[in-house]
Amino acid sequence: MKPKEVIPIAADHAGFELKKKMIAELAGLGYEPQDLGANSCDPEDDYPDYAHPLAKEIADGVAKRGILLCGSGVGVDIVANRYHGVRAALAWEPEIAELSRRHNDSNVLVIPARFMSTDKAVDTMKKWLSTGFEGGRHQRRVAKIDEGSAPSR
């Protein structure tokens, strides 16, 4: 039997409630969600405190891919993309998530929790999880992204 893929997932207060629902969906799909926080809905928390540990896990190869949530998605996306080998993609539609996998080999899905319904977020996550990287001409482009990224922290 193939071991379950571990998917780290993290959110600040703005994504806290949606994160709980996404964790349940991940488990139902046969993945092993790893909750990296937040552990409560504290409006005083700071999104970098959750984005850094997740991005580090991806950069260090501890996990193959992960999911981040915050209000707009922009903050955690910026943090995650500072890590070498992390290609975080902010997706608000399933088609955007699909293209981020096919063309950019995204390994972190970023969900803007304040701008998506639960159903749309789950559909976007499912599309992202089920889509592979096309390679070909896109491989050359992804290599150029990785050549210019900063080393892991």
mmCIF file of C-alpha atoms in Angstrom:
data_model
loop_
_atom_site.group_PDB
_atom_site.id
_atom_site.type_symbol
_atom_site.label_atom_id
_atom_site.label_comp_id
_atom_site.label_asym_id
_atom_site.label_seq_id
_atom_site.Cartn_x
_atom_site.Cartn_y
_atom_site.Cartn_z
ATOM 1 C CA MET A 1 0.000 0.000 0.000
ATOM 2 C CA LYS A 2 1.316 3.429 -1.004
ATOM 3 C CA PRO A 3 1.880 5.768 1.971
ATOM 4 C CA LYS A 4 -0.334 8.830 2.159
ATOM 5 C CA GLU A 5 1.195 12.040 0.838
ATOM 6 C CA VAL A 6 1.688 14.540 3.643
ATOM 7 C CA ILE A 7 0.327 17.974 2.732
ATOM 8 C CA PRO A 8 1.307 20.739 5.158
ATOM 9 C CA ILE A 9 -1.348 23.433 5.430
ATOM 10 C CA ALA A 10 -1.233 26.733 7.313
ATOM 11 C CA ALA A 11 -3.298 29.887 7.696
ATOM 12 C CA ASP A 12 -3.465 33.048 9.716
ATOM 13 C CA HIS A 13 -6.671 34.167 11.446
ATOM 14 C CA ALA A 14 -8.304 35.173 8.161
ATOM 15 C CA GLY A 15 -7.962 31.666 6.766
ATOM 16 C CA PHE A 16 -8.444 29.754 10.014
ATOM 17 C CA GLU A 17 -12.044 28.567 9.473
ATOM 18 C CA LEU A 18 -11.508 27.681 5.814
ATOM 19 C CA LYS A 19 -8.298 25.819 6.708
ATOM 20 C CA LYS A 20 -10.260 23.514 9.031
ATOM 21 C CA LYS A 21 -12.608 22.635 6.177
ATOM 22 C CA MET A 22 -9.731 22.112 3.737
ATOM 23 C CA ILE A 23 -8.027 19.763 6.220
ATOM 24 C CA ALA A 24 -11.170 17.630 6.371
ATOM 25 C CA GLU A 25 -11.340 17.560 2.559
ATOM 26 C CA LEU A 26 -7.660 16.590 2.269
ATOM 27 C CA ALA A 27 -8.145 13.707 4.691
ATOM 28 C CA GLY A 28 -11.248 12.602 2.789
ATOM 29 C CA LEU A 29 -9.236 12.564 -0.435
ATOM 30 C CA GLY A 30 -6.666 10.236 1.126
ATOM 31 C CA TYR A 31 -3.944 12.767 1.953
ATOM 32 C CA GLU A 32 -2.355 13.259 5.359
ATOM 33 C CA PRO A 33 -2.842 16.932 6.235
ATOM 34 C CA GLN A 34 -0.205 18.433 8.522
ATOM 35 C CA ASP A 35 -1.693 21.450 10.318
ATOM 36 C CA LEU A 36 1.033 24.073 10.827
ATOM 37 C CA GLY A 37 -1.319 26.584 12.478
ATOM 38 C CA ALA A 38 -2.891 28.868 13.333
ATOM 39 C CA ASN A 39 -4.444 26.920 16.164
ATOM 40 C CA SER A 40 -7.023 29.583 16.966
ATOM 41 C CA CYS A 41 -8.638 32.574 15.317
ATOM 42 C CA ASP A 42 -6.514 35.342 16.805
ATOM 43 C CA PRO A 43 -6.782 38.600 14.809
ATOM 44 C CA GLU A 44 -3.436 39.672 16.285
ATOM 45 C CA ASP A 45 -1.479 36.807 14.680
ATOM 46 C CA ASP A 46 0.915 37.443 11.792
ATOM 47 C CA TYR A 47 0.786 35.502 8.509
ATOM 48 C CA PRO A 48 4.605 35.211 8.150
ATOM 49 C CA ASP A 49 4.643 33.094 11.318
ATOM 50 C CA TYR A 50 2.695 30.411 9.427
ATOM 51 C CA ALA A 51 4.020 30.874 5.903
ATOM 52 C CA HIS A 52 7.721 30.581 6.812
ATOM 53 C CA PRO A 53 7.533 27.092 8.394
ATOM 54 C CA LEU A 54 5.465 25.701 5.520
ATOM 55 C CA ALA A 55 7.711 27.177 2.838
ATOM 56 C CA LYS A 56 10.776 25.850 4.664
ATOM 57 C CA GLU A 57 9.317 22.329 4.635
ATOM 58 C CA ILE A 58 8.839 22.525 0.870
ATOM 59 C CA ALA A 59 12.270 24.088 0.261
ATOM 60 C CA ASP A 60 13.977 21.460 2.438
ATOM 61 C CA GLY A 61 12.146 18.577 0.740
ATOM 62 C CA VAL A 62 10.297 17.526 3.894
ATOM 63 C CA ALA A 63 7.055 17.753 1.897
ATOM 64 C CA LYS A 64 6.480 17.787 -1.841
ATOM 65 C CA ARG A 65 3.706 20.407 -1.791
ATOM 66 C CA GLY A 66 1.638 22.469 0.622
ATOM 67 C CA ILE A 67 -1.271 24.876 1.001
ATOM 68 C CA LEU A 68 -1.337 28.383 2.511
ATOM 69 C CA LEU A 69 -4.304 30.617 3.287
ATOM 70 C CA CYS A 70 -4.637 34.223 4.391
ATOM 71 C CA GLY A 71 -7.128 37.005 3.739
ATOM 72 C CA SER A 72 -5.980 38.078 0.275
ATOM 73 C CA GLY A 73 -3.386 35.349 -0.223
ATOM 74 C CA VAL A 74 -0.818 37.956 -1.182
ATOM 75 C CA GLY A 75 1.096 38.062 2.099
ATOM 76 C CA VAL A 76 1.701 34.324 2.418
ATOM 77 C CA ASP A 77 2.458 34.116 -1.319
ATOM 78 C CA ILE A 78 5.219 36.710 -0.983
ATOM 79 C CA VAL A 79 6.721 34.948 2.038
ATOM 80 C CA ALA A 80 6.653 31.491 0.463
ATOM 81 C CA ASN A 81 8.211 32.608 -2.807
ATOM 82 C CA ARG A 82 11.289 33.871 -0.965
ATOM 83 C CA TYR A 83 12.392 30.238 -0.496
ATOM 84 C CA HIS A 84 14.551 28.466 -3.061
ATOM 85 C CA GLY A 85 12.571 25.840 -4.942
ATOM 86 C CA VAL A 86 9.194 27.087 -3.736
ATOM 87 C CA ARG A 87 6.784 28.088 -6.456
ATOM 88 C CA ALA A 88 3.738 29.385 -4.611
ATOM 89 C CA ALA A 89 0.730 30.216 -6.761
ATOM 90 C CA LEU A 90 -2.162 32.412 -5.680
ATOM 91 C CA ALA A 91 -5.264 30.810 -7.196
ATOM 92 C CA TRP A 92 -8.842 32.023 -6.904
ATOM 93 C CA GLU A 93 -10.317 29.722 -9.561
ATOM 94 C CA PRO A 94 -9.749 26.035 -10.357
ATOM 95 C CA GLU A 95 -8.429 26.980 -13.811
ATOM 96 C CA ILE A 96 -5.733 29.219 -12.293
ATOM 97 C CA ALA A 97 -4.670 26.378 -9.979
ATOM 98 C CA GLU A 98 -4.572 23.972 -12.924
ATOM 99 C CA LEU A 99 -2.427 26.296 -15.025
ATOM 100 C CA SER A 100 -0.083 26.913 -12.098
ATOM 101 C CA ARG A 101 0.576 23.174 -11.938
ATOM 102 C CA ARG A 102 0.724 22.515 -15.701
ATOM 103 C CA HIS A 103 2.918 25.457 -16.656
ATOM 104 C CA ASN A 104 4.729 26.512 -13.463
ATOM 105 C CA ASP A 105 4.974 23.260 -11.481
ATOM 106 C CA SER A 106 3.621 25.143 -8.457
ATOM 107 C CA ASN A 107 4.276 23.319 -5.207
ATOM 108 C CA VAL A 108 2.402 25.638 -2.843
ATOM 109 C CA LEU A 109 -1.220 26.529 -3.437
ATOM 110 C CA VAL A 110 -2.251 29.884 -1.982
ATOM 111 C CA ILE A 111 -5.930 30.503 -1.291
ATOM 112 C CA PRO A 112 -7.339 34.030 -0.684
ATOM 113 C CA ALA A 113 -9.730 33.044 2.105
ATOM 114 C CA ARG A 114 -11.686 36.298 2.218
ATOM 115 C CA PHE A 115 -12.460 36.164 -1.490
ATOM 116 C CA MET A 116 -13.548 32.551 -2.035
ATOM 117 C CA SER A 117 -16.464 30.447 -0.935
ATOM 118 C CA THR A 118 -15.667 27.145 0.740
ATOM 119 C CA ASP A 119 -16.911 25.232 -2.303
ATOM 120 C CA LYS A 120 -14.756 27.273 -4.703
ATOM 121 C CA ALA A 121 -11.696 26.877 -2.463
ATOM 122 C CA VAL A 122 -12.190 23.111 -2.244
ATOM 123 C CA ASP A 123 -12.720 22.822 -6.014
ATOM 124 C CA THR A 124 -9.569 24.881 -6.592
ATOM 125 C CA MET A 125 -7.575 22.669 -4.229
ATOM 126 C CA LYS A 126 -8.866 19.474 -5.857
ATOM 127 C CA LYS A 127 -7.928 20.731 -9.323
ATOM 128 C CA TRP A 128 -4.454 21.692 -8.085
ATOM 129 C CA LEU A 129 -3.898 18.330 -6.398
ATOM 130 C CA SER A 130 -5.008 16.351 -9.445
ATOM 131 C CA THR A 131 -3.045 18.263 -12.087
ATOM 132 C CA GLY A 132 0.459 17.317 -13.168
ATOM 133 C CA PHE A 133 3.304 19.349 -14.610
ATOM 134 C CA GLU A 134 3.482 19.350 -18.428
ATOM 135 C CA GLY A 135 7.247 19.752 -18.628
ATOM 136 C CA GLY A 136 8.519 20.430 -22.160
ATOM 137 C CA ARG A 137 9.015 24.128 -22.817
ATOM 138 C CA HIS A 138 7.689 24.837 -19.329
ATOM 139 C CA GLN A 139 10.575 22.897 -17.747
ATOM 140 C CA ARG A 140 13.041 25.395 -19.191
ATOM 141 C CA ARG A 141 11.045 28.272 -17.743
ATOM 142 C CA VAL A 142 10.746 26.687 -14.305
ATOM 143 C CA ALA A 143 14.514 26.082 -14.295
ATOM 144 C CA LYS A 144 15.023 29.792 -14.951
ATOM 145 C CA ILE A 145 12.780 30.625 -11.987
ATOM 146 C CA ASP A 146 14.787 28.370 -9.689
ATOM 147 C CA GLU A 147 18.116 29.739 -10.924
ATOM 148 C CA GLY A 148 17.173 33.187 -9.717
ATOM 149 C CA SER A 149 15.592 32.344 -6.361
ATOM 150 C CA ALA A 150 17.202 32.910 -2.981
ATOM 151 C CA PRO A 151 18.647 30.016 -0.984
ATOM 152 C CA SER A 152 16.568 28.430 1.786
ATOM 153 C CA ARG A 153 16.662 30.139 5.144
#
